[in-house]
mmCIF file of C-alpha atoms in Angstrom:
data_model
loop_
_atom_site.group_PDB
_atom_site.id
_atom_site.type_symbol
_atom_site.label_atom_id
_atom_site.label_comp_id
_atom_site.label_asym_id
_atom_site.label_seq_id
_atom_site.Cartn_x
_atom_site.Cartn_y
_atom_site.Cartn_z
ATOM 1 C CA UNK B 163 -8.025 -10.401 -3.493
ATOM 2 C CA UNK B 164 -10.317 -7.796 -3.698
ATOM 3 C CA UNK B 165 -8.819 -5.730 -6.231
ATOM 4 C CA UNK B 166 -9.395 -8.672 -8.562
ATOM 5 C CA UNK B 167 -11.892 -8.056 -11.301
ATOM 6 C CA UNK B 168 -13.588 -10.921 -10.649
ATOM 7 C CA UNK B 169 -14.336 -9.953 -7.484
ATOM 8 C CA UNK B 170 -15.446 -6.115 -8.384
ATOM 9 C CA UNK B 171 -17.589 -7.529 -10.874
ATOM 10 C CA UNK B 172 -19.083 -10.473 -8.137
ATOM 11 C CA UNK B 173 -19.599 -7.872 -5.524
ATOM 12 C CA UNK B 174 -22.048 -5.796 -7.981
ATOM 13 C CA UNK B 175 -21.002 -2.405 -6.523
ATOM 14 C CA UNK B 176 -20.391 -0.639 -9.624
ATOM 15 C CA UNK B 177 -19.156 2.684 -9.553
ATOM 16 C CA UNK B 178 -19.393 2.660 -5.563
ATOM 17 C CA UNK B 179 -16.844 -0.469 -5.634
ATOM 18 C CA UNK B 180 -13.532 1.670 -4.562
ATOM 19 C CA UNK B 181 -14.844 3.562 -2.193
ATOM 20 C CA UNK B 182 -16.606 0.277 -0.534
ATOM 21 C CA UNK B 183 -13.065 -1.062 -0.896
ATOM 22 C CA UNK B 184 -11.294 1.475 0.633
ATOM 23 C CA UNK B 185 -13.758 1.953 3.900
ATOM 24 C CA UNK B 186 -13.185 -2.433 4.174
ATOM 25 C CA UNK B 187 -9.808 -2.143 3.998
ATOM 26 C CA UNK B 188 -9.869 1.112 6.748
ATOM 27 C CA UNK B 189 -12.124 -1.159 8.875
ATOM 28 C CA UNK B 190 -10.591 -4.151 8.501
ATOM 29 C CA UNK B 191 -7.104 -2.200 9.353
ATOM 30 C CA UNK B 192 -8.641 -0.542 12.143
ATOM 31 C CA UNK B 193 -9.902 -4.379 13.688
ATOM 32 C CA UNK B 194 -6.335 -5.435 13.472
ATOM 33 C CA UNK B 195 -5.051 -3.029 15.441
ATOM 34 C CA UNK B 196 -7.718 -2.843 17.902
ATOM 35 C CA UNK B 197 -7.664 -6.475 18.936
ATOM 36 C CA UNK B 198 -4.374 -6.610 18.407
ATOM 37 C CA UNK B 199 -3.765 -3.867 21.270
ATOM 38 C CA UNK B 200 -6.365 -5.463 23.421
ATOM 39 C CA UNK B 201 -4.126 -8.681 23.280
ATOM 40 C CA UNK B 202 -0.946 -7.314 23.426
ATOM 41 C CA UNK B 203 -1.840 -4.515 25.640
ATOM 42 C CA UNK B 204 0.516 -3.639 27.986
ATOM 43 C CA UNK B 205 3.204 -4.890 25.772
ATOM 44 C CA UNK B 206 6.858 -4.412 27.227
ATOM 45 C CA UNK B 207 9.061 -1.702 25.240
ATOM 46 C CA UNK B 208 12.037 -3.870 23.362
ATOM 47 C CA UNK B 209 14.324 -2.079 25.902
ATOM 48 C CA UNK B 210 15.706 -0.181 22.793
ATOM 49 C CA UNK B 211 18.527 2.663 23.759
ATOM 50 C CA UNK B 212 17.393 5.776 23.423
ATOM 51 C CA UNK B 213 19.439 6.887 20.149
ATOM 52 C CA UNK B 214 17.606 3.909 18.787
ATOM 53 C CA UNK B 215 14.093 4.786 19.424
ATOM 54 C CA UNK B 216 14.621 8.372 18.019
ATOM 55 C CA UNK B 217 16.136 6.887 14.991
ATOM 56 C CA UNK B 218 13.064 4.732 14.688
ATOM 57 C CA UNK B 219 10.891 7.945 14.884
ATOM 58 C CA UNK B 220 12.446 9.493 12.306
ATOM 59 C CA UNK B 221 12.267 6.400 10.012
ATOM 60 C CA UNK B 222 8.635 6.870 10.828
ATOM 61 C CA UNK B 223 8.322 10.550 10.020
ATOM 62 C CA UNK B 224 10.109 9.720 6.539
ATOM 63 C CA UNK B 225 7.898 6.903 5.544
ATOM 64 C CA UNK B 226 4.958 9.226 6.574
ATOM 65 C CA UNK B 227 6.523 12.026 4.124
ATOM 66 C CA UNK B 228 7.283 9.239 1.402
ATOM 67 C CA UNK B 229 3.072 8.112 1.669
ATOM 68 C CA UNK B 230 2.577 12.203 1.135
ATOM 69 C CA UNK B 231 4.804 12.609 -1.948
ATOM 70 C CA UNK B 232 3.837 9.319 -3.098
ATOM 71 C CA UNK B 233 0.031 10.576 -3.054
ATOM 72 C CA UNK B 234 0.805 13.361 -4.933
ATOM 73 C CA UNK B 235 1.565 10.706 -7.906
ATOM 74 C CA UNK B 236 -1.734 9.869 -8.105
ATOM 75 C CA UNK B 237 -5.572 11.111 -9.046
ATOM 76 C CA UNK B 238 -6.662 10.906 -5.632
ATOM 77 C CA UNK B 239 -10.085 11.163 -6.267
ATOM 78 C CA UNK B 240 -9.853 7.728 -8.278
ATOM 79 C CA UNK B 241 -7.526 6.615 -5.765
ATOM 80 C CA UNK B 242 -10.229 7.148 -2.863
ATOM 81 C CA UNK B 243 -13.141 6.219 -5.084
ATOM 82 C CA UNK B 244 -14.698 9.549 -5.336
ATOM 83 C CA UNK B 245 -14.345 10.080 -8.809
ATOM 84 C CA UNK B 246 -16.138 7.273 -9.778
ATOM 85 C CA UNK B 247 -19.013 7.799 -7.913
ATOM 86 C CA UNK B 248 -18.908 11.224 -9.887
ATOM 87 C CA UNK B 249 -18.429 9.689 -13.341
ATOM 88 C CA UNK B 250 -21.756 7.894 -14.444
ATOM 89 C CA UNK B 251 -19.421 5.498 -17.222
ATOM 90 C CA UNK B 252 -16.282 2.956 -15.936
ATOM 91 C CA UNK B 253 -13.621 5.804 -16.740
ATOM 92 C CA UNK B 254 -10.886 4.362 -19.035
ATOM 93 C CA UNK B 255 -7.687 3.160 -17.332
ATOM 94 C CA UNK B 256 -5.121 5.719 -17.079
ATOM 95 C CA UNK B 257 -2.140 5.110 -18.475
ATOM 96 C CA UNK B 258 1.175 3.680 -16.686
ATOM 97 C CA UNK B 259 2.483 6.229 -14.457
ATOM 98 C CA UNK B 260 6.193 5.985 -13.978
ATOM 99 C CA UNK B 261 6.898 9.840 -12.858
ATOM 100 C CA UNK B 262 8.023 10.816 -9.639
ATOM 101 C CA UNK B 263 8.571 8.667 -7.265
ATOM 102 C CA UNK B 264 7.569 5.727 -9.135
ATOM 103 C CA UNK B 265 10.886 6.283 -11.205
ATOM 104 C CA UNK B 266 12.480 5.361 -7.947
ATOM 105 C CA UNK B 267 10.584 2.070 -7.313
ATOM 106 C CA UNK B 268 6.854 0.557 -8.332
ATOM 107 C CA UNK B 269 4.809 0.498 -4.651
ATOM 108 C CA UNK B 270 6.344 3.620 -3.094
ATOM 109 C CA UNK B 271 2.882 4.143 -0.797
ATOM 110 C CA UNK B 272 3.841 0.599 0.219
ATOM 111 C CA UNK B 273 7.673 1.860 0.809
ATOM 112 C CA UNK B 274 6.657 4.622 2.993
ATOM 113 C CA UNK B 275 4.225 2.150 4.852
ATOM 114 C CA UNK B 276 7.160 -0.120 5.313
ATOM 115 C CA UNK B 277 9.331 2.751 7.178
ATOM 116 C CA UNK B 278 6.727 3.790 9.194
ATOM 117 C CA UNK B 279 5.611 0.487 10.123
ATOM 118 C CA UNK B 280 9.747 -0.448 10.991
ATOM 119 C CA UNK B 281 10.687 2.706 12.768
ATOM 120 C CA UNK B 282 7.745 1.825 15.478
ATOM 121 C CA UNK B 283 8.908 -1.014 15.949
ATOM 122 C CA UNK B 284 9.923 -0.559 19.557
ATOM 123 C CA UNK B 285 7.262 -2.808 21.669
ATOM 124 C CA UNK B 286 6.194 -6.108 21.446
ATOM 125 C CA UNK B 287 2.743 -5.030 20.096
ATOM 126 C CA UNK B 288 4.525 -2.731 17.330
ATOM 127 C CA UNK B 289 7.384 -4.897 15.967
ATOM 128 C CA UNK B 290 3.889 -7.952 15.743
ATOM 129 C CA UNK B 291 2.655 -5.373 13.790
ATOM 130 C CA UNK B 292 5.020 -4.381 11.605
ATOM 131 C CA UNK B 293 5.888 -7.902 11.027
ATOM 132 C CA UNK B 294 2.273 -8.990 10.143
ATOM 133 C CA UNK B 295 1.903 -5.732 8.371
ATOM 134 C CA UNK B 296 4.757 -6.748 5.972
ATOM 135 C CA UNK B 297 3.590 -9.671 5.617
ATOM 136 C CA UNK B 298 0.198 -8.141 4.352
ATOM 137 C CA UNK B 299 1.496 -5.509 1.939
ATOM 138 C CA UNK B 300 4.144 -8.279 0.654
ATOM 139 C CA UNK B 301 0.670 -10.640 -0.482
ATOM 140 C CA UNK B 302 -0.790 -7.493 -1.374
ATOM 141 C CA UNK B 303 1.967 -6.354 -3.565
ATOM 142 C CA UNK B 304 1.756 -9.769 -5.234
ATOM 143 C CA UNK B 305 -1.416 -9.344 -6.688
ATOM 144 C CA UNK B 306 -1.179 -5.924 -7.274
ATOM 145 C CA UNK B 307 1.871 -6.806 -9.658
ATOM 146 C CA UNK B 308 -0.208 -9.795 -11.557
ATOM 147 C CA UNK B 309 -3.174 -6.996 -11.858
ATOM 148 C CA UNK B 310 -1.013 -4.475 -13.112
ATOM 149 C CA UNK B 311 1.008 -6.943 -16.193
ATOM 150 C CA UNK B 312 -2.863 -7.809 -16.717
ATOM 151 C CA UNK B 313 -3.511 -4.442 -17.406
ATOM 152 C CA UNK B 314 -0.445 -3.315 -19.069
ATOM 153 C CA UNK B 315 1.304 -5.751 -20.642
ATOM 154 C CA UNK B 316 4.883 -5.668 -22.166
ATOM 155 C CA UNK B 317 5.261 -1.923 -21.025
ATOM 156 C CA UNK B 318 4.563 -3.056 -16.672
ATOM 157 C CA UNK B 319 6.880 -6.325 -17.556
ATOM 158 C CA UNK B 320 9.554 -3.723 -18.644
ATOM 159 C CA UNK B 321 9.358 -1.015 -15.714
ATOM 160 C CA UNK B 322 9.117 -3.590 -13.363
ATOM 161 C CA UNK B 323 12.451 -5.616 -14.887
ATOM 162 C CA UNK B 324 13.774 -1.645 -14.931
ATOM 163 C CA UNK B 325 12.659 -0.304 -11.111
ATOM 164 C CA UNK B 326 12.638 -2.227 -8.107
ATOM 165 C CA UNK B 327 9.402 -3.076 -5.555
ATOM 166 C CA UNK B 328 9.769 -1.007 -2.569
ATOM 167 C CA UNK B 329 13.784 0.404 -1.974
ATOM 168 C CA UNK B 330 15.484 1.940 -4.666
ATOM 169 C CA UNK B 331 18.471 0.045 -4.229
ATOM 170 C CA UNK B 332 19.073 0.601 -8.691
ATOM 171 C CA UNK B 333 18.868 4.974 -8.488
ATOM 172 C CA UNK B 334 16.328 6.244 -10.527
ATOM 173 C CA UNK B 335 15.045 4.415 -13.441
ATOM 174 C CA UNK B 336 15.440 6.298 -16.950
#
C-alpha cells in the first residue's frame, strides 16, 4: 500500500519518499522477525534428515544469488532511494525493463526471496516465517502488478500474459 501514489503524494516526503520507504519496510521487517523469535524462541527443528536440511541451504544460497543477479537489473540508486534525493526534479519513469532475468519471470527479487525464505524452512519459527513471508510478498506482488499496468499500459499487460510471476515454469520469454 505504500507504493501507491496516493499514498507518496499523502505522506508529503517528496524526493526523500523511497528512501523513507525502504528504511519502514527494513524496520518493519526487522519487528517481524524480532518478535517473532521472541515468541517462537526456542522453536523445535522439523526433525528434517540431514540430506534435507543441506538441500534447504542450498535453496537458500540460490535464492540469495538470484536477489544478487536480480539487483544487477536495476538502477540501484533509484531502487534504494538515493538517486532521488540527488535529483532536485521527480526523474521520469524509466522505461519497462524486461532484460535479464526479468525475461525469465516479472518479480525475480521476489523469486529469490521465495527460495531463501523455503530452503530455511527447517524450524517451527522459520517455516511461520516463510509462510507469512509468502503471504506478504504474494499481497505485495498484487499491487505491485496493478501499479505497474498503471504505469505501462498495453506493453506490462503483454509481458506479463508473456512471462510468468515468480518461477519460470514458460523458459525465457522472447
Amino acid at each position: 500500500m505504500l507504493a501507491a501514489d496516493s499514498i507518496k503524494n499523502r505522506l508529503g516526503l517528496g524526493r526523500y519518499y523511497r528512501l523513507a520507504y525502504n528504511g519502514f519496510a527494513l524496520l518493519h521487517l526487522g519487528l517481524v522477525w524480532w518478535f517473532g523469535r521472541i515468541w517462537l524462541s526456542g522453536a523445535p527443528s522439523l526433525g528434517l534428515p540431514e540430506t534435507v536440511a543441506v538441500a534447504g541451504d542450498i535453496v537458500t544460497v540460490a535464492g540469495l544469488a538470484v536477489i544478487a543477479v536480480a539487483l544487477t537489473g536495476y538502477d540501484r540508486g533509484r531502487f534504494l532511494g538515493t538517486a532521488q534525493i540527488r535529483s532536485p526534479e521527480d526523474a521520469p519513469d524509466e522505461d519497462l525493463k524486461t532484460a535479464g532475468l526479468l525475461r525469465y519471470v516479472r518479480h525475480p527479487l521476489y523469486s529469490g526471496l521465495f527460495l531463501a525464505l523455503w530452503g530455511q524452512a527447517q524450524t517451527e519459527f522459520a517455516l511461520a516465517t516463510a509462510v507469512w513471508g509468502s503471504v506478504y510478498l504474494l499481497i505485495g506482488a498484487k499491487y505491485e502488478e496493478r501499479r505497474l499496468i498503471g504505469r505501462y499500459g498495453d506493453a506490462y499487460a503483454a509481458y506479463r500474459r508473456r512471462v510468468p510471476a515468480f518461477f519460470p515454469w514458460r523458459g525465457r520469454a522472447g
